[in-house]
Amino acid sequence: MIGSSGEPTPGVWDAAEAAVARGQHLAICTARVAVGPTWEYAKRLDPDGVHIFHSGAALIHSGTNEVDGEVLSEASITACERLADERGWVLEYYSAFEIACPSSDELADAHAGLLGIAHVARGRDSLTGPVLRLQFVVPIEDTETVLDAVPAAAQGTAATSPAMPEAAFVSVTTAGVSKASAIAKLAARLDVGTDSVMMVGDGQNDVAAMQAVGWGVAMGNADPAALAVARTRVGHVDDDGLAEALGLSAEVD
């Protein structure tokens, strides 16, 4: 949805509006927190529907702000805090609508800018809601090291962004909680089979979700792992590949 420009293009919004007019349900499925521009994008896609945030750890209703969340265990939080201290990694804490990061590292500041919010270093105790997800923000070459270090009671998924190519974002959620599990939960709410769902993705953290639905669609700029499992491929994000996918969704069974 978001390429190097840092925001959806008019072509994407036009295609989304056409899909809604056809009676299709659109939902954001993201590792991000429901704040800033990302939350506004969700409300614009469907102002009275459920969207997936925090790598599947939260289903949030854009009209009522109701949260169906999976709380991360204290043991997993403590283990990740220890890792961050030992390795010098940036660690972010997330409730449904909040982010807290005590680090003043350049990566922490750059990530806040990517989210469209100001970075103010603050600890977990500043959150008003329970921790649903943690996230390590690390140099991209450290991705596999972080994934290997995630505690056994949790699971890690890695993501990247064209707007911040030097970094990897490793989300930590409760084991079994993922974009794929959240899609299944949302589809059940809508009384729709997952075989009638299209998931458009571009990252490693989209692979399982793309495999769990009837139509897994990879963006042209997708990670090789996402391209490998996709049922079809559309254009690069900067060439309105998402608009192409939305058009395709009207033509497939």
CSV table of N, CA and C in Angstrom, one decimal, residues 58-171:
chain,number,residue,atom,x,y,z
A,58,ALA,N,-3.9,-8.0,17.1
A,58,ALA,CA,-5.1,-7.2,17.4
A,58,ALA,C,-6.0,-7.0,16.2
A,59,LEU,N,-7.3,-7.3,16.4
A,59,LEU,CA,-8.3,-7.0,15.4
A,59,LEU,C,-9.0,-5.8,16.0
A,60,ILE,N,-9.1,-4.7,15.2
A,60,ILE,CA,-9.6,-3.4,15.8
A,60,ILE,C,-10.7,-2.9,14.9
A,61,HIS,N,-11.8,-2.6,15.5
A,61,HIS,CA,-13.0,-2.0,14.7
A,61,HIS,C,-12.7,-0.5,14.5
A,62,SER,N,-12.7,-0.1,13.3
A,62,SER,CA,-12.4,1.3,13.0
A,62,SER,C,-13.5,2.3,13.3
A,63,GLY,N,-14.8,1.8,13.6
A,63,GLY,CA,-15.9,2.6,14.0
A,63,GLY,C,-16.0,2.8,15.5
A,64,THR,N,-15.7,1.7,16.2
A,64,THR,CA,-16.0,1.7,17.7
A,64,THR,C,-14.7,1.7,18.5
A,65,ASN,N,-13.5,1.4,17.8
A,65,ASN,CA,-12.2,1.2,18.5
A,65,ASN,C,-12.2,0.0,19.3
A,66,GLU,N,-13.2,-0.9,19.2
A,66,GLU,CA,-13.1,-2.2,19.9
A,66,GLU,C,-11.9,-3.0,19.5
A,67,VAL,N,-11.2,-3.6,20.5
A,67,VAL,CA,-10.0,-4.3,20.3
A,67,VAL,C,-10.2,-5.8,20.7
A,68,ASP,N,-9.9,-6.7,19.8
A,68,ASP,CA,-9.8,-8.1,20.1
A,68,ASP,C,-8.3,-8.4,20.1
A,69,GLY,N,-7.7,-8.4,21.2
A,69,GLY,CA,-6.2,-8.5,21.3
A,69,GLY,C,-5.7,-9.8,22.0
A,70,GLU,N,-4.5,-10.1,21.6
A,70,GLU,CA,-3.7,-11.2,22.2
A,70,GLU,C,-2.6,-10.7,23.0
A,71,VAL,N,-2.6,-10.8,24.3
A,71,VAL,CA,-1.6,-10.1,25.2
A,71,VAL,C,-0.4,-11.0,25.3
A,72,LEU,N,0.8,-10.4,25.2
A,72,LEU,CA,2.0,-11.1,25.2
A,72,LEU,C,2.4,-11.3,26.7
A,73,SER,N,2.9,-12.5,26.9
A,73,SER,CA,3.2,-12.9,28.3
A,73,SER,C,4.4,-12.1,28.9
A,74,GLU,N,4.4,-12.0,30.2
A,74,GLU,CA,5.5,-11.2,30.9
A,74,GLU,C,6.8,-12.0,30.7
A,75,ALA,N,6.8,-13.3,30.7
A,75,ALA,CA,8.0,-14.0,30.5
A,75,ALA,C,8.6,-13.7,29.1
A,76,SER,N,7.8,-13.6,28.1
A,76,SER,CA,8.3,-13.3,26.8
A,76,SER,C,8.9,-11.8,26.7
A,77,ILE,N,8.1,-10.9,27.4
A,77,ILE,CA,8.6,-9.5,27.4
A,77,ILE,C,9.9,-9.4,28.1
A,78,THR,N,10.1,-10.1,29.3
A,78,THR,CA,11.3,-10.0,30.0
A,78,THR,C,12.5,-10.6,29.2
A,79,ALA,N,12.2,-11.7,28.5
A,79,ALA,CA,13.3,-12.3,27.7
A,79,ALA,C,13.7,-11.4,26.6
A,80,CYS,N,12.8,-10.7,26.0
A,80,CYS,CA,13.1,-9.8,24.9
A,80,CYS,C,13.9,-8.6,25.4
A,81,GLU,N,13.5,-8.1,26.6
A,81,GLU,CA,14.2,-7.0,27.2
A,81,GLU,C,15.6,-7.3,27.5
A,82,ARG,N,15.9,-8.6,27.9
A,82,ARG,CA,17.2,-9.0,28.2
A,82,ARG,C,18.0,-9.1,26.9
A,83,LEU,N,17.4,-9.6,25.8
A,83,LEU,CA,18.1,-9.6,24.5
A,83,LEU,C,18.5,-8.2,24.0
A,84,ALA,N,17.5,-7.3,24.2
A,84,ALA,CA,17.8,-5.9,23.7
A,84,ALA,C,18.9,-5.3,24.5
A,85,ASP,N,19.0,-5.5,25.8
A,85,ASP,CA,20.1,-5.0,26.6
A,85,ASP,C,21.4,-5.6,26.3
A,86,GLU,N,21.4,-6.9,26.0
A,86,GLU,CA,22.7,-7.6,25.7
A,86,GLU,C,23.2,-7.3,24.4
A,87,ARG,N,22.3,-7.1,23.4
A,87,ARG,CA,22.8,-6.9,22.0
A,87,ARG,C,22.8,-5.5,21.5
A,88,GLY,N,22.2,-4.6,22.4
A,88,GLY,CA,22.1,-3.2,22.0
A,88,GLY,C,21.0,-3.0,20.9
A,89,TRP,N,20.0,-3.8,20.8
A,89,TRP,CA,19.0,-3.7,19.8
A,89,TRP,C,17.9,-2.8,20.3
A,90,VAL,N,17.3,-2.0,19.4
A,90,VAL,CA,16.1,-1.2,19.7
A,90,VAL,C,14.9,-2.1,19.9
A,91,LEU,N,14.2,-1.9,21.1
A,91,LEU,CA,13.0,-2.6,21.4
A,91,LEU,C,11.9,-1.7,21.6
A,92,GLU,N,10.8,-1.9,20.9
A,92,GLU,CA,9.6,-1.1,21.0
A,92,GLU,C,8.4,-2.0,21.7
A,93,TYR,N,7.7,-1.3,22.5
A,93,TYR,CA,6.5,-1.9,23.2
A,93,TYR,C,5.2,-1.4,22.5
A,94,TYR,N,4.3,-2.2,22.3
A,94,TYR,CA,3.0,-1.8,21.7
A,94,TYR,C,1.8,-2.3,22.5
A,95,SER,N,0.9,-1.3,22.7
A,95,SER,CA,-0.5,-1.7,23.0
A,95,SER,C,-1.3,-1.4,21.7
A,96,ALA,N,-2.6,-1.6,21.8
A,96,ALA,CA,-3.3,-1.5,20.5
A,96,ALA,C,-3.1,-0.2,19.8
A,97,PHE,N,-3.2,0.9,20.6
A,97,PHE,CA,-3.1,2.3,20.0
A,97,PHE,C,-1.9,3.1,20.4
A,98,GLU,N,-0.9,2.4,21.0
A,98,GLU,CA,0.3,3.1,21.5
A,98,GLU,C,1.6,2.4,21.2
A,99,ILE,N,2.6,3.2,21.2
A,99,ILE,CA,4.0,2.7,21.1
A,99,ILE,C,4.8,3.4,22.1
A,100,ALA,N,5.7,2.6,22.7
A,100,ALA,CA,6.7,3.2,23.7
A,100,ALA,C,8.1,2.6,23.3
A,101,CYS,N,9.1,3.4,23.3
A,101,CYS,CA,10.4,3.0,23.0
A,101,CYS,C,11.4,3.8,23.8
A,102,PRO,N,12.1,3.2,24.7
A,102,PRO,CA,13.0,4.0,25.6
A,102,PRO,C,14.3,4.4,24.9
A,103,SER,N,14.6,3.9,23.7
A,103,SER,CA,15.8,4.1,23.0
A,103,SER,C,15.9,5.5,22.3
A,104,SER,N,17.0,6.0,22.2
A,104,SER,CA,17.3,7.3,21.4
A,104,SER,C,18.1,7.0,20.2
A,105,ASP,N,18.2,5.7,19.9
A,105,ASP,CA,19.0,5.3,18.7
A,105,ASP,C,18.4,5.9,17.4
A,106,GLU,N,19.2,6.1,16.4
A,106,GLU,CA,18.8,6.7,15.1
A,106,GLU,C,17.7,5.8,14.5
A,107,LEU,N,17.8,4.5,14.6
A,107,LEU,CA,16.7,3.6,14.1
A,107,LEU,C,15.4,3.8,14.7
A,108,ALA,N,15.4,4.1,16.0
A,108,ALA,CA,14.1,4.4,16.7
A,108,ALA,C,13.5,5.7,16.2
A,109,ASP,N,14.3,6.7,16.0
A,109,ASP,CA,13.8,7.9,15.5
A,109,ASP,C,13.3,7.8,14.1
A,110,ALA,N,14.1,7.1,13.2
A,110,ALA,CA,13.7,6.9,11.8
A,110,ALA,C,12.4,6.1,11.7
A,111,HIS,N,12.2,5.1,12.6
A,111,HIS,CA,11.0,4.3,12.5
A,111,HIS,C,9.8,5.1,12.9
A,112,ALA,N,9.9,6.0,13.9
A,112,ALA,CA,8.8,6.9,14.3
A,112,ALA,C,8.4,7.8,13.1
A,113,GLY,N,9.4,8.3,12.4
A,113,GLY,CA,9.1,9.1,11.2
A,113,GLY,C,8.4,8.3,10.2
A,114,LEU,N,8.8,7.0,10.0
A,114,LEU,CA,8.1,6.2,9.0
A,114,LEU,C,6.6,6.0,9.4
A,115,LEU,N,6.3,5.9,10.7
A,115,LEU,CA,5.0,5.8,11.2
A,115,LEU,C,4.2,7.1,11.1
A,116,GLY,N,4.9,8.2,10.9
A,116,GLY,CA,4.2,9.5,10.8
A,116,GLY,C,4.0,10.1,12.2
A,117,ILE,N,4.8,9.7,13.1
A,117,ILE,CA,4.7,10.3,14.5
A,117,ILE,C,6.0,10.7,15.0
A,118,ALA,N,6.0,11.6,16.0
A,118,ALA,CA,7.3,12.1,16.6
A,118,ALA,C,7.8,11.0,17.6
A,119,HIS,N,9.1,10.9,17.6
A,119,HIS,CA,9.7,9.9,18.5
A,119,HIS,C,10.0,10.6,19.8
A,120,VAL,N,9.4,10.2,20.9
A,120,VAL,CA,9.8,10.6,22.3
A,120,VAL,C,10.2,9.4,23.1
A,121,ALA,N,11.4,9.3,23.5
A,121,ALA,CA,11.9,8.2,24.2
A,121,ALA,C,11.1,8.0,25.5
A,122,ARG,N,10.4,6.9,25.7
A,122,ARG,CA,9.7,6.6,26.9
A,122,ARG,C,9.5,5.1,27.1
A,123,GLY,N,9.4,4.7,28.3
A,123,GLY,CA,9.3,3.3,28.7
A,123,GLY,C,8.0,2.6,28.6
A,124,ARG,N,8.0,1.3,28.9
A,124,ARG,CA,6.7,0.6,28.8
A,124,ARG,C,5.7,1.1,29.8
A,125,ASP,N,6.1,1.6,30.9
A,125,ASP,CA,5.1,2.1,31.9
A,125,ASP,C,4.3,3.3,31.4
A,126,SER,N,4.6,3.9,30.3
A,126,SER,CA,3.8,5.0,29.7
A,126,SER,C,2.6,4.5,29.0
A,127,LEU,N,2.6,3.2,28.7
A,127,LEU,CA,1.4,2.6,28.0
A,127,LEU,C,0.2,2.5,28.9
A,128,THR,N,-1.0,2.8,28.3
A,128,THR,CA,-2.2,2.7,29.1
A,128,THR,C,-2.9,1.3,28.9
A,129,GLY,N,-2.5,0.6,27.9
A,129,GLY,CA,-3.1,-0.7,27.6
A,129,GLY,C,-2.1,-1.8,27.7
A,130,PRO,N,-2.5,-3.1,27.7
A,130,PRO,CA,-1.6,-4.2,27.8
A,130,PRO,C,-0.7,-4.3,26.6
A,131,VAL,N,0.5,-4.9,26.7
A,131,VAL,CA,1.4,-5.1,25.6
A,131,VAL,C,0.9,-6.3,24.8
A,132,LEU,N,0.6,-6.0,23.5
A,132,LEU,CA,0.2,-7.0,22.6
A,132,LEU,C,1.4,-7.5,21.7
A,133,ARG,N,2.3,-6.7,21.6
A,133,ARG,CA,3.4,-7.0,20.6
A,133,ARG,C,4.7,-6.2,21.0
A,134,LEU,N,5.8,-6.8,20.8
A,134,LEU,CA,7.1,-6.1,20.9
A,134,LEU,C,7.7,-6.1,19.5
A,135,GLN,N,8.6,-5.2,19.3
A,135,GLN,CA,9.3,-5.1,18.0
A,135,GLN,C,10.7,-4.7,18.1
A,136,PHE,N,11.6,-5.5,17.6
A,136,PHE,CA,13.0,-5.1,17.5
A,136,PHE,C,13.2,-4.4,16.1
A,137,VAL,N,13.9,-3.3,16.2
A,137,VAL,CA,14.2,-2.5,15.0
A,137,VAL,C,15.8,-2.6,14.9
A,138,VAL,N,16.2,-3.3,13.9
A,138,VAL,CA,17.7,-3.6,13.8
A,138,VAL,C,18.2,-3.4,12.4
A,139,PRO,N,19.5,-3.3,12.3
A,139,PRO,CA,20.1,-3.2,10.9
A,139,PRO,C,19.7,-4.5,10.2
A,140,ILE,N,19.4,-4.4,8.9
A,140,ILE,CA,18.8,-5.5,8.1
A,140,ILE,C,19.7,-6.7,8.2
A,141,GLU,N,21.0,-6.6,8.3
A,141,GLU,CA,21.9,-7.7,8.3
A,141,GLU,C,21.7,-8.6,9.6
A,142,ASP,N,21.1,-8.0,10.6
A,142,ASP,CA,20.9,-8.7,11.9
A,142,ASP,C,19.5,-9.5,11.9
A,143,THR,N,18.8,-9.5,10.8
A,143,THR,CA,17.4,-10.1,10.8
A,143,THR,C,17.4,-11.5,11.4
A,144,GLU,N,18.2,-12.4,10.8
A,144,GLU,CA,18.2,-13.8,11.2
A,144,GLU,C,18.6,-14.0,12.6
A,145,THR,N,19.6,-13.2,13.0
A,145,THR,CA,20.1,-13.3,14.4
A,145,THR,C,18.9,-13.0,15.4
A,146,VAL,N,18.2,-12.0,15.1
A,146,VAL,CA,17.0,-11.6,16.0
A,146,VAL,C,16.0,-12.7,16.0
A,147,LEU,N,15.6,-13.2,14.8
A,147,LEU,CA,14.6,-14.3,14.7
A,147,LEU,C,15.0,-15.5,15.5
A,148,ASP,N,16.3,-15.9,15.4
A,148,ASP,CA,16.8,-17.1,16.1
A,148,ASP,C,16.7,-16.9,17.6
A,149,ALA,N,16.8,-15.6,18.1
A,149,ALA,CA,16.8,-15.3,19.5
A,149,ALA,C,15.5,-15.2,20.2
A,150,VAL,N,14.4,-15.1,19.4
A,150,VAL,CA,13.1,-14.9,20.0
A,150,VAL,C,12.7,-16.1,20.9
A,151,PRO,N,12.2,-15.8,22.1
A,151,PRO,CA,11.9,-16.9,23.1
A,151,PRO,C,10.9,-17.9,22.6
A,152,ALA,N,11.0,-19.1,23.1
A,152,ALA,CA,10.2,-20.2,22.6
A,152,ALA,C,8.7,-20.0,22.7
A,153,ALA,N,8.2,-19.3,23.7
A,153,ALA,CA,6.8,-19.1,24.0
A,153,ALA,C,6.2,-18.0,23.1
A,154,ALA,N,7.1,-17.4,22.3
A,154,ALA,CA,6.6,-16.3,21.4
A,154,ALA,C,7.0,-16.7,19.9
A,155,GLN,N,6.7,-15.9,19.0
A,155,GLN,CA,7.1,-16.1,17.6
A,155,GLN,C,7.5,-14.8,17.0
A,156,GLY,N,8.5,-14.8,16.2
A,156,GLY,CA,9.0,-13.6,15.5
A,156,GLY,C,8.7,-13.6,14.0
A,157,THR,N,8.4,-12.5,13.5
A,157,THR,CA,8.2,-12.3,12.0
A,157,THR,C,8.9,-11.1,11.6
A,158,ALA,N,9.6,-11.2,10.5
A,158,ALA,CA,10.4,-10.1,10.0
A,158,ALA,C,9.7,-9.3,8.9
A,159,ALA,N,9.9,-8.0,8.9
A,159,ALA,CA,9.4,-7.2,7.8
A,159,ALA,C,10.4,-6.1,7.4
A,160,THR,N,10.2,-5.6,6.2
A,160,THR,CA,11.1,-4.5,5.8
A,160,THR,C,10.1,-3.5,5.1
A,161,SER,N,10.7,-2.3,4.8
A,161,SER,CA,10.0,-1.2,4.2
A,161,SER,C,10.8,-0.6,3.1
A,162,PRO,N,10.2,-0.3,1.9
A,162,PRO,CA,11.0,0.4,0.9
A,162,PRO,C,11.4,1.8,1.3
A,163,ALA,N,10.7,2.3,2.3
A,163,ALA,CA,11.0,3.7,2.7
A,163,ALA,C,12.1,3.7,3.8
A,164,MET,N,12.5,2.5,4.3
A,164,MET,CA,13.6,2.4,5.3
A,164,MET,C,14.4,1.2,5.0
A,165,PRO,N,15.0,1.1,3.9
A,165,PRO,CA,15.6,-0.2,3.4
A,165,PRO,C,16.8,-0.7,4.2
A,166,GLU,N,17.3,0.2,5.1
A,166,GLU,CA,18.5,-0.3,5.9
A,166,GLU,C,18.1,-1.1,7.1
A,167,ALA,N,16.8,-1.1,7.4
A,167,ALA,CA,16.3,-1.7,8.7
A,167,ALA,C,15.4,-2.9,8.5
A,168,ALA,N,15.4,-3.8,9.5
A,168,ALA,CA,14.5,-4.9,9.6
A,168,ALA,C,13.6,-4.6,10.9
A,169,PHE,N,12.4,-5.0,10.8
A,169,PHE,CA,11.4,-4.9,11.9
A,169,PHE,C,10.9,-6.3,12.2
A,170,VAL,N,11.4,-6.7,13.4
A,170,VAL,CA,11.0,-8.1,13.8
A,170,VAL,C,10.0,-8.0,14.9
A,171,SER,N,8.7,-8.3,14.6
A,171,SER,CA,7.6,-8.3,15.5
A,171,SER,C,7.7,-9.6,16.4
